[in-house]
Amino acid sequence: MRKKTPKLAIIPTNTLKDNNMAASPEAKFTEEKIL
């Protein structure tokens, strides 16, 4: 997991995490595993 992420990249990443958490815990886990 990267700790230093460009600010421009943080916004879409956070949006993906919010969408994944709303969709299902598995989607969130998969998204985090990719990162």
CSV table of C-alpha atoms in Angstrom, one decimal:
chain,number,residue,atom,x,y,z
A,1,MET,CA,0.0,0.0,0.0
A,2,ARG,CA,1.4,3.4,-1.0
A,3,LYS,CA,1.5,6.0,1.7
A,4,LYS,CA,2.6,8.8,-0.6
A,5,THR,CA,-0.1,9.3,-3.2
A,6,PRO,CA,-0.6,12.3,-5.5
A,7,LYS,CA,-3.5,14.5,-4.3
A,8,LEU,CA,-5.1,14.2,-7.7
A,9,ALA,CA,-5.1,10.4,-7.4
A,10,ILE,CA,-6.5,10.5,-3.8
A,11,ILE,CA,-9.9,11.9,-4.8
A,12,PRO,CA,-10.9,9.1,-7.3
A,13,THR,CA,-9.4,6.5,-5.0
A,14,ASN,CA,-11.5,7.7,-2.1
A,15,THR,CA,-14.6,7.7,-4.4
A,16,LEU,CA,-13.9,4.1,-5.4
A,17,LYS,CA,-13.6,3.1,-1.8
A,18,ASP,CA,-16.9,4.8,-0.9
A,19,ASN,CA,-18.6,3.1,-3.8
A,20,ASN,CA,-17.0,-0.3,-2.9
A,21,MET,CA,-18.1,0.0,0.7
A,22,ALA,CA,-21.6,0.7,-0.3
A,23,ALA,CA,-21.5,-2.1,-2.8
A,24,SER,CA,-20.0,-4.9,-0.7
A,25,PRO,CA,-17.1,-5.7,1.7
A,26,GLU,CA,-15.7,-8.0,-1.0
A,27,ALA,CA,-15.4,-5.2,-3.5
A,28,LYS,CA,-13.7,-3.0,-0.9
A,29,PHE,CA,-11.2,-5.8,-0.1
A,30,THR,CA,-10.5,-6.4,-3.8
A,31,GLU,CA,-9.9,-2.7,-4.4
A,32,GLU,CA,-7.5,-2.5,-1.5
A,33,LYS,CA,-5.7,-5.6,-2.6
A,34,ILE,CA,-5.1,-4.1,-6.1
A,35,LEU,CA,-3.7,-1.0,-4.5
